[in-house]
Coordinates of C-alpha atoms in Angstrom, one line a residue:
M1 CA 4.2 10.0 4.9
N2 CA 2.8 6.9 5.9
P3 CA 3.2 4.1 3.7
V4 CA 0.2 2.8 1.4
S5 CA 1.2 -0.6 0.1
A6 CA 2.7 -3.8 1.8
L7 CA 3.5 -6.7 0.3
Y8 CA 3.1 -10.4 2.1
V9 CA 5.7 -12.7 1.4
P10 CA 5.6 -16.7 2.8
G11 CA 8.4 -17.1 5.0
D12 CA 9.6 -20.4 3.7
R13 CA 10.0 -18.5 0.1
P14 CA 13.6 -17.0 0.8
D15 CA 14.0 -16.7 -3.0
R16 CA 11.1 -14.1 -2.9
F17 CA 12.4 -12.0 -0.3
G18 CA 14.6 -9.7 -2.3
K19 CA 12.1 -9.4 -4.9
A20 CA 9.6 -8.4 -2.6
A21 CA 12.0 -5.6 -1.3
A22 CA 12.3 -4.7 -4.7
S23 CA 8.5 -4.7 -5.9
G24 CA 7.9 -1.0 -5.1
A25 CA 5.9 -1.8 -2.1
D26 CA 6.5 0.4 1.1
T27 CA 6.8 -2.5 3.3
V28 CA 7.7 -5.8 3.2
I29 CA 5.7 -8.4 5.4
L30 CA 7.4 -11.6 6.1
D31 CA 4.4 -14.3 7.1
L32 CA 5.6 -16.9 9.5
E33 CA 1.7 -17.5 10.0
D34 CA -1.3 -18.1 7.6
A35 CA 0.9 -18.2 4.3
V36 CA 3.0 -21.3 5.8
A37 CA 2.3 -25.1 6.7
D38 CA 2.8 -26.1 9.8
T39 CA 5.1 -28.6 8.9
A40 CA 7.3 -25.6 7.3
K41 CA 7.4 -23.1 10.0
A42 CA 10.4 -23.9 11.6
A43 CA 12.6 -23.7 8.3
A44 CA 10.5 -20.4 7.7
L45 CA 11.7 -18.8 11.0
D46 CA 15.1 -19.7 10.2
H47 CA 14.9 -18.2 6.7
V48 CA 13.6 -14.9 8.0
T49 CA 16.0 -14.6 10.7
A50 CA 18.7 -15.3 8.4
W51 CA 17.7 -12.6 6.2
L52 CA 17.1 -10.1 8.5
A53 CA 20.5 -10.7 10.0
D54 CA 22.1 -10.7 6.6
R55 CA 20.5 -7.2 5.4
E56 CA 23.3 -4.6 4.3
P57 CA 22.0 -1.0 5.3
G58 CA 22.0 1.4 2.3
T59 CA 20.9 -1.5 0.0
E60 CA 17.4 -1.9 -1.5
S61 CA 16.6 -4.8 1.1
G62 CA 18.3 -3.0 3.9
T63 CA 16.4 0.3 3.7
V64 CA 12.6 -1.1 2.8
D65 CA 10.6 -1.0 5.9
V66 CA 9.8 -4.8 7.0
Q67 CA 7.4 -6.4 9.7
V68 CA 7.2 -10.1 10.4
R69 CA 3.8 -11.7 11.2
V70 CA 4.2 -14.1 13.9
N71 CA 1.9 -17.1 14.7
V72 CA -0.3 -16.7 18.0
G73 CA 1.3 -18.0 21.0
A74 CA 4.8 -18.3 19.4
D75 CA 7.1 -16.7 21.8
H76 CA 9.7 -18.0 20.5
E77 CA 9.6 -16.4 16.9
I78 CA 9.8 -13.2 18.4
R79 CA 12.8 -13.8 20.7
A80 CA 14.2 -15.2 17.2
V81 CA 13.4 -11.8 15.5
R82 CA 14.6 -9.7 18.5
A83 CA 17.7 -11.6 18.5
T84 CA 18.8 -10.4 14.9
G85 CA 19.2 -7.0 16.0
A86 CA 16.9 -5.9 13.1
R87 CA 14.6 -3.0 13.5
V88 CA 11.5 -4.4 12.3
G89 CA 7.8 -4.5 13.3
L90 CA 5.9 -7.1 14.2
R91 CA 2.4 -8.0 13.2
I92 CA 0.3 -9.8 15.9
P93 CA -2.4 -12.2 14.6
K94 CA -6.1 -12.7 16.2
V95 CA -5.5 -9.9 19.0
E96 CA -9.1 -9.6 21.1
A97 CA -8.2 -7.8 24.3
P98 CA -5.3 -5.5 25.3
E99 CA -4.3 -8.4 27.9
D100 CA -3.2 -10.5 24.9
L101 CA -0.4 -8.4 24.3
G102 CA 1.5 -7.9 28.0
V103 CA 3.9 -10.8 27.4
I104 CA 4.2 -10.0 23.7
A105 CA 5.0 -6.2 24.7
H106 CA 7.6 -7.4 26.8
L107 CA 9.2 -10.0 24.4
A108 CA 9.1 -7.1 21.6
Q109 CA 11.4 -4.7 23.8
G110 CA 10.3 -1.9 22.0
L111 CA 9.6 -3.3 18.6
P112 CA 6.3 -1.8 17.3
L113 CA 3.3 -4.0 17.4
T114 CA 0.8 -4.2 14.6
A115 CA -2.2 -5.5 16.3
L116 CA -4.5 -7.7 13.9
I117 CA -8.3 -7.6 14.7
E118 CA -9.9 -10.8 13.2
S119 CA -12.9 -11.8 15.3
A120 CA -16.2 -10.2 16.7
R121 CA -14.4 -10.1 20.3
G122 CA -11.4 -8.1 18.7
L123 CA -13.7 -5.7 16.9
Q124 CA -15.5 -5.0 20.0
N125 CA -12.4 -4.1 21.9
A126 CA -10.5 -2.4 19.1
A127 CA -10.7 0.7 21.0
A128 CA -8.9 -0.7 24.1
I129 CA -6.1 -2.7 22.2
A130 CA -5.6 0.7 20.3
A131 CA -4.8 2.3 23.7
H132 CA -2.1 0.0 24.4
P133 CA 0.9 1.5 24.7
A134 CA 3.1 -1.3 22.5
V135 CA 0.5 -1.0 19.5
A136 CA 1.7 1.6 16.6
A137 CA -0.9 0.6 14.3
L138 CA -4.3 -1.7 14.0
A139 CA -5.0 -3.9 10.8
L140 CA -8.3 -5.6 10.2
G141 CA -8.1 -9.4 9.3
E142 CA -11.2 -9.6 6.8
A143 CA -11.1 -12.9 6.0
D144 CA -10.9 -14.3 9.4
L145 CA -13.5 -11.6 10.6
R146 CA -15.8 -12.6 7.8
S147 CA -15.6 -16.2 8.8
D148 CA -16.1 -15.5 12.5
L149 CA -19.3 -13.1 11.8
G150 CA -20.8 -15.7 9.1
A151 CA -21.3 -12.5 6.8
T152 CA -21.0 -11.9 3.2
A153 CA -22.5 -8.4 2.9
E154 CA -20.3 -5.4 2.3
A155 CA -22.3 -3.2 4.9
V156 CA -21.0 -5.6 7.4
L157 CA -17.2 -5.0 6.2
D158 CA -17.7 -1.3 5.8
H159 CA -19.0 -1.3 9.7
A160 CA -15.8 -3.2 10.6
R161 CA -13.4 -0.9 8.6
I162 CA -15.0 2.3 10.2
Q163 CA -14.8 0.9 13.7
V164 CA -11.3 0.0 13.7
L165 CA -10.6 3.5 11.6
V166 CA -12.3 5.3 14.5
A167 CA -10.4 3.2 17.3
A168 CA -7.0 3.9 15.8
R169 CA -7.5 7.5 15.2
A170 CA -9.0 7.7 18.7
A171 CA -5.7 6.4 20.1
G172 CA -3.6 8.9 18.0
L173 CA -2.4 6.0 15.6
P174 CA -2.6 6.2 11.6
A175 CA -5.4 5.1 9.9
P176 CA -5.3 1.4 9.2
M177 CA -4.5 0.0 5.8
L178 CA -7.1 -2.2 4.0
S179 CA -6.8 -6.1 4.1
V180 CA -5.5 -8.1 1.4
Y181 CA -7.9 -8.5 -1.8
P182 CA -7.6 -12.4 -2.4
R183 CA -8.4 -12.3 -6.2
I184 CA -5.2 -11.8 -7.7
Q185 CA -6.3 -11.8 -11.4
D186 CA -9.0 -9.2 -10.8
L187 CA -7.3 -5.9 -10.8
D188 CA -10.4 -3.9 -11.6
G189 CA -12.1 -5.5 -8.4
L190 CA -8.7 -4.5 -6.5
R191 CA -9.1 -0.9 -7.6
A192 CA -12.8 -1.0 -7.2
D193 CA -12.7 -2.1 -3.3
T194 CA -9.5 -0.1 -2.7
E195 CA -11.4 3.2 -3.8
R196 CA -14.2 2.3 -1.6
G197 CA -11.8 1.8 1.6
K198 CA -10.0 5.1 0.6
A199 CA -13.6 6.9 0.8
L200 CA -14.1 5.3 4.2
G201 CA -10.9 7.1 5.4
L202 CA -8.6 4.0 5.3
R203 CA -5.0 4.8 4.1
G204 CA -3.4 2.2 2.3
R205 CA -3.6 -1.8 1.6
T206 CA -1.7 -4.9 1.8
A207 CA -0.9 -7.1 -1.1
V208 CA -0.2 -10.8 -2.0
H209 CA 1.2 -10.1 -5.3
P210 CA 3.3 -7.8 -6.6
K211 CA 1.0 -6.8 -9.4
Q212 CA -1.2 -5.6 -7.1
I213 CA 1.2 -3.0 -5.8
P214 CA 1.0 -0.4 -8.7
V215 CA -2.8 -0.4 -8.5
I216 CA -2.5 0.2 -4.9
R217 CA -0.4 3.3 -5.1
E218 CA -2.2 4.7 -7.5
V219 CA -5.4 4.8 -5.8
F220 CA -3.8 6.1 -2.9
A221 CA -1.7 8.9 -4.7
P222 CA -3.1 12.4 -4.6
T223 CA -4.8 13.6 -7.9
P224 CA -3.4 16.7 -9.4
E225 CA -6.5 18.4 -8.4
E226 CA -6.3 17.0 -4.6
T227 CA -2.8 18.5 -4.5
A228 CA -3.8 21.9 -6.1
W229 CA -6.5 22.0 -3.6
A230 CA -4.3 21.0 -0.6
E231 CA -1.9 23.5 -1.3
A232 CA -4.4 26.0 -1.8
V233 CA -6.0 25.5 1.5
V234 CA -2.7 25.3 3.5
A235 CA -1.4 28.8 1.7
A236 CA -5.1 30.5 2.5
L237 CA -5.0 29.4 6.2
E238 CA -1.0 30.3 7.0
H239 CA -2.4 32.9 9.3
G240 CA -5.5 31.1 10.6
G241 CA -9.1 32.1 10.3
V242 CA -11.4 31.6 7.4
A243 CA -10.4 32.0 3.8
T244 CA -12.2 31.7 0.4
L245 CA -10.5 29.7 -2.4
P246 CA -10.2 31.4 -5.9
G247 CA -13.3 28.8 -6.9
G248 CA -15.6 30.2 -4.1
E249 CA -15.0 27.6 -1.5
M250 CA -14.8 28.5 1.9
V251 CA -11.9 26.9 4.0
D252 CA -11.4 27.1 7.8
P253 CA -8.7 25.2 10.0
A254 CA -10.8 22.6 10.6
M255 CA -9.9 21.6 6.6
L256 CA -5.9 21.7 7.3
G257 CA -5.7 18.1 8.6
R258 CA -7.0 16.7 5.5
A259 CA -5.0 19.0 3.3
R260 CA -1.7 18.3 5.2
S261 CA -2.3 14.6 4.7
I262 CA -2.7 14.7 0.9
L263 CA 0.3 16.7 0.8
G264 CA 2.2 14.1 3.4
K265 CA 2.9 17.0 6.1

């Protein structure tokens, strides 16, 4: 099943790396970009690569999925992450066209890339970016996109979320995760916006604080009703064709995709 929660950690805060791995997040994102001041970026890279090199297989920090968000044009960061030998993902910020990924894909040498769409041009080219063979996932940088568009209306953000979702799914990639919800103390707002994103078809969310993780996981966890429905659909359509559930709902193979997704199959 695809991960539904990811936690950003500033790369210059190595004291938080282990805590993030134990937070319950499916993925830990070690951030070398926006969360780190320019004067601390070199030290942050040293901290991140040292932690990656020292991770022990079988331990909590050694089994959690890890990604590293690098800076634009920072080829040396990708080389340094590769040199650790760690199997991690790379988050590539401000991707605006598939041509932006040529050198990066060569440097990554097979490490999966998450392309961050953070501008109008990137959004316009989302389908072409998603089709790049090195791209394993798309993500939307909502704060940067809002700034680039000068937009505050929720309708604009919904449009962008749907466009990135369609681009990802058309390329055979998983549904993108929602971007971070910056108001850390507003857990009700986090829940409402996460439910809104889930209804649009997005799957999962990144977080900037561990307290956000339980809310995100709860929203994306199937309800007992959803699980029961999915199990009934899979059982009813075991041999194909059209069937009617005990409650009277007609189901056909077109519904199998959603049912299997709910069940994590």
